[in-house]
mmCIF file of C-alpha atoms in Angstrom:
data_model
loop_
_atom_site.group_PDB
_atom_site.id
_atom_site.type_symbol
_atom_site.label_atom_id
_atom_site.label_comp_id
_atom_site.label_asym_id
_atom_site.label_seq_id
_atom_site.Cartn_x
_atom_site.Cartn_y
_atom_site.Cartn_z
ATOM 1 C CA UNK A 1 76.305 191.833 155.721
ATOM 2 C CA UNK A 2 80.512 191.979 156.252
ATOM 3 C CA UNK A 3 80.115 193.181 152.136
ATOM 4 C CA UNK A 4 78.096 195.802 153.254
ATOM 5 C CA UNK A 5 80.226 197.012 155.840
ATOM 6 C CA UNK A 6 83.116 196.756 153.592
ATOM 7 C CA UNK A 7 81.599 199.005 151.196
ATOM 8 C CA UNK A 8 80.952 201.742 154.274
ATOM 9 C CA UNK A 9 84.425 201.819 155.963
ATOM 10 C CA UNK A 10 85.607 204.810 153.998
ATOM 11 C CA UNK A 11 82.229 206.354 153.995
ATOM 12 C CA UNK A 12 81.272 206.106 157.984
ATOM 13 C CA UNK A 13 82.512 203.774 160.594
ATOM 14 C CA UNK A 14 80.540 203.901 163.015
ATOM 15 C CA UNK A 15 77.691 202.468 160.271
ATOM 16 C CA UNK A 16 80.461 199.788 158.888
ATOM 17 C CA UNK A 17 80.961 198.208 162.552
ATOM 18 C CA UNK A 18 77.227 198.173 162.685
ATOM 19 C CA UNK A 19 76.782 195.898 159.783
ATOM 20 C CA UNK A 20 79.806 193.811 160.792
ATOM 21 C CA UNK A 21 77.914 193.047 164.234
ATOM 22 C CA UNK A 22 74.770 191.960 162.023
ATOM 23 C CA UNK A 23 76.858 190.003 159.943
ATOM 24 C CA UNK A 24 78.711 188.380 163.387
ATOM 25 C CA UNK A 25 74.956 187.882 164.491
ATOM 26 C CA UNK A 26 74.837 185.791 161.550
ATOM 27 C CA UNK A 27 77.929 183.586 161.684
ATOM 28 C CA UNK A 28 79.224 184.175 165.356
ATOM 29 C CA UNK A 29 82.647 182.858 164.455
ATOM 30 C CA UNK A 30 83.349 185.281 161.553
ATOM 31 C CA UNK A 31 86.582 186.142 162.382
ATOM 32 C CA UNK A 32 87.017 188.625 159.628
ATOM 33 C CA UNK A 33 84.035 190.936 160.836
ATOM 34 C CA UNK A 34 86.077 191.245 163.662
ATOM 35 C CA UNK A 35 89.193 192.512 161.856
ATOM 36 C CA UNK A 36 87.110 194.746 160.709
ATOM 37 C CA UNK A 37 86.214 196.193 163.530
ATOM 38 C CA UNK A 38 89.912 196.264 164.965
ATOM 39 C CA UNK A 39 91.066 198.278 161.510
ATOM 40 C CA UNK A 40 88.188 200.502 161.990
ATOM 41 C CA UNK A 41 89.185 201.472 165.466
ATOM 42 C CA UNK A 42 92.347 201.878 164.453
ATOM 43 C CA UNK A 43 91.602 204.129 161.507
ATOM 44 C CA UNK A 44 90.218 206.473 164.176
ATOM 45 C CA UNK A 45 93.141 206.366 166.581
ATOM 46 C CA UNK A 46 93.806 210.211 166.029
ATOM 47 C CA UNK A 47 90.563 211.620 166.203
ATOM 48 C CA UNK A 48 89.394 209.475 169.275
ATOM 49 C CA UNK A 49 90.781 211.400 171.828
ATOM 50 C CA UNK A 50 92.576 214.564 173.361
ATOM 51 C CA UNK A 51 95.774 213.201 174.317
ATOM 52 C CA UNK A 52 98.128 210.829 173.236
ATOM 53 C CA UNK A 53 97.533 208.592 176.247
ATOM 54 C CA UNK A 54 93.382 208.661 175.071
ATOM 55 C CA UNK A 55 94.646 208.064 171.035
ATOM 56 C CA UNK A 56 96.407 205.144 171.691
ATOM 57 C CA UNK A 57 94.381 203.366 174.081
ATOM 58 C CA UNK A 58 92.217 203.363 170.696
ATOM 59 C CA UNK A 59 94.928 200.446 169.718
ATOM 60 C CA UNK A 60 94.033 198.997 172.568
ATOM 61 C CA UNK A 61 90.730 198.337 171.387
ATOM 62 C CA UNK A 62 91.701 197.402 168.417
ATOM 63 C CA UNK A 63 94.352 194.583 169.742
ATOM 64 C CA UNK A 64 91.029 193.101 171.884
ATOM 65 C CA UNK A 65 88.999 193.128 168.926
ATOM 66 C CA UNK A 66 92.245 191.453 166.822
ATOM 67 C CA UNK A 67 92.139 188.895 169.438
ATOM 68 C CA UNK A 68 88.310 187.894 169.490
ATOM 69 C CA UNK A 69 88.694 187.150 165.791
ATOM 70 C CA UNK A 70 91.351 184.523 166.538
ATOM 71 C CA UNK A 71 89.414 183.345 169.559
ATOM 72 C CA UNK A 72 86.167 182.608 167.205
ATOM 73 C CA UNK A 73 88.085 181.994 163.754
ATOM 74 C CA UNK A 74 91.325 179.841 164.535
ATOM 75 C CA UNK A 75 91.498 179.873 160.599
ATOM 76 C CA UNK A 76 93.050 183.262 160.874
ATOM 77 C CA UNK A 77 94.809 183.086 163.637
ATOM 78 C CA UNK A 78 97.926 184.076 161.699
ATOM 79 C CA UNK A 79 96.221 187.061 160.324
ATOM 80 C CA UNK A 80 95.036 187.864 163.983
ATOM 81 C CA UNK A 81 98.235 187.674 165.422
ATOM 82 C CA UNK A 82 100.577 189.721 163.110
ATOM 83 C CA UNK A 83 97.179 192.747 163.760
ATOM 84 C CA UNK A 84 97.186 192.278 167.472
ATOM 85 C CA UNK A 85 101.438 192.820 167.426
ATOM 86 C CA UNK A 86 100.569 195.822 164.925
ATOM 87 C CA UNK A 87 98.134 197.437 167.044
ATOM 88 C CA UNK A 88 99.673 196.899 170.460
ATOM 89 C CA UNK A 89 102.969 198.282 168.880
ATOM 90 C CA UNK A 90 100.981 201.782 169.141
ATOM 91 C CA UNK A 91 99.381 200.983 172.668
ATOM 92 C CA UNK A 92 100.666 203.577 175.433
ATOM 93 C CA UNK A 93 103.795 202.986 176.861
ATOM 94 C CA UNK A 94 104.259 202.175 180.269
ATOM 95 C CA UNK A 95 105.495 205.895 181.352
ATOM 96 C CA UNK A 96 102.914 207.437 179.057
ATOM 97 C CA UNK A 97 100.352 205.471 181.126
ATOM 98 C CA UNK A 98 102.245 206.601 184.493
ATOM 99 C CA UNK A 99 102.631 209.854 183.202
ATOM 100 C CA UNK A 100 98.790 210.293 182.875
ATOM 101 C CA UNK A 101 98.570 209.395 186.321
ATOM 102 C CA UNK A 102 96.907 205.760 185.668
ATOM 103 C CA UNK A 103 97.428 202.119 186.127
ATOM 104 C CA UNK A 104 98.208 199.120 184.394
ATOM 105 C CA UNK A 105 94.303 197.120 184.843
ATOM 106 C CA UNK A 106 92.388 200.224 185.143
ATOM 107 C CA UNK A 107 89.649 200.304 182.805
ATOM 108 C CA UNK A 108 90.007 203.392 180.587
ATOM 109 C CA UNK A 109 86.093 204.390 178.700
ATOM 110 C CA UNK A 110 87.189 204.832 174.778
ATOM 111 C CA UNK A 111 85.801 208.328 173.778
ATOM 112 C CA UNK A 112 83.796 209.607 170.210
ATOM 113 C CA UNK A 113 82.305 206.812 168.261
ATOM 114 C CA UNK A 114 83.679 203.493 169.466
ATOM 115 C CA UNK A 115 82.635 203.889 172.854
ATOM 116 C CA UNK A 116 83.791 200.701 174.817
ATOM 117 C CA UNK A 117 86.069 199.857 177.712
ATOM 118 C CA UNK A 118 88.989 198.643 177.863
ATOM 119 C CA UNK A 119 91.710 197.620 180.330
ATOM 120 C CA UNK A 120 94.824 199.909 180.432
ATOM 121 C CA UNK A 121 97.919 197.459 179.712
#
C-alpha cells in the first residue's frame, strides 16, 4: 500500500495519505507511512491556509506526524528527528502566534485537505 501512495504524492495527496493509512492499518509501526504523511502536509503548507499564521501551523502537523513515526518506528528515529527540526523550523513564531491574537496550547483546526487539529506551540 505505502508503494501506492508513493506513486500518488505528485498526482493527489489527499488520495496518497489515504493509502499510507491502509498501509499503517497493515503494519501499525510503519514509520515511513508516517513520513509520508508529514512531507505531504508539508508540501501543502502554502495552499492550506489564508494567512501566514494558518500556512505554518501546516508544519505543525507535519512535526506531529514526524514524531508518531519515531514513536512507532525507533528504526528511524534519526530520520524522524532531523524532519521534526525541519518542519518546526517553519512553525509560527511566538509573536506571529500573539500577533493573531492566539495562545500557545490552543488547538488550531488545519483548513483544505488535511483537516486535523493541532495544538498551537
Amino acid at each position: 500500500m505505502l508503494s501506492i501512495a508513493y506513486q500518488y504524492r505528485n498526482k493527489s495527496r489527499s488520495t496518497a495519505v489515504s493509502y499510507a493509512y491502509k498501509a499503517l492499518k497493515e503494519r501499525p509501526s510503519y514509520g515511513d507511512a508516517y513520513l509520508l504523511i508529514a512531507s505531504l502536509y508539508s508540501g501543502s503548507a502554502n495552499s492550506c491556509g489564508k494567512s501566514e499564521f494558518e500556512k505554518r501551523m501546516v508544519y505543525v502537523a507535519a512535526a506531529n506526524m514526524a514524531a508518531k513515526a519515531k514513536a512507532v518506528d525507533p528504526g528511524i528515529a534519526t530520520k524522524a528527528n532531523r524532519s521534526i527540526k525541519n518542519y518546526l523550523r517553519n512553525a509560527p513564531s511566538k509573536k506571529l502566534i500573539f500577533n493573531e491574537g492566539k495562545k500557545s496550547g490552543d488547538s488550531h483546526k488545519i483548513a483544505c485537505w488535511i483537516g486535523t487539529t493541532v495544538r498551537i506551540p
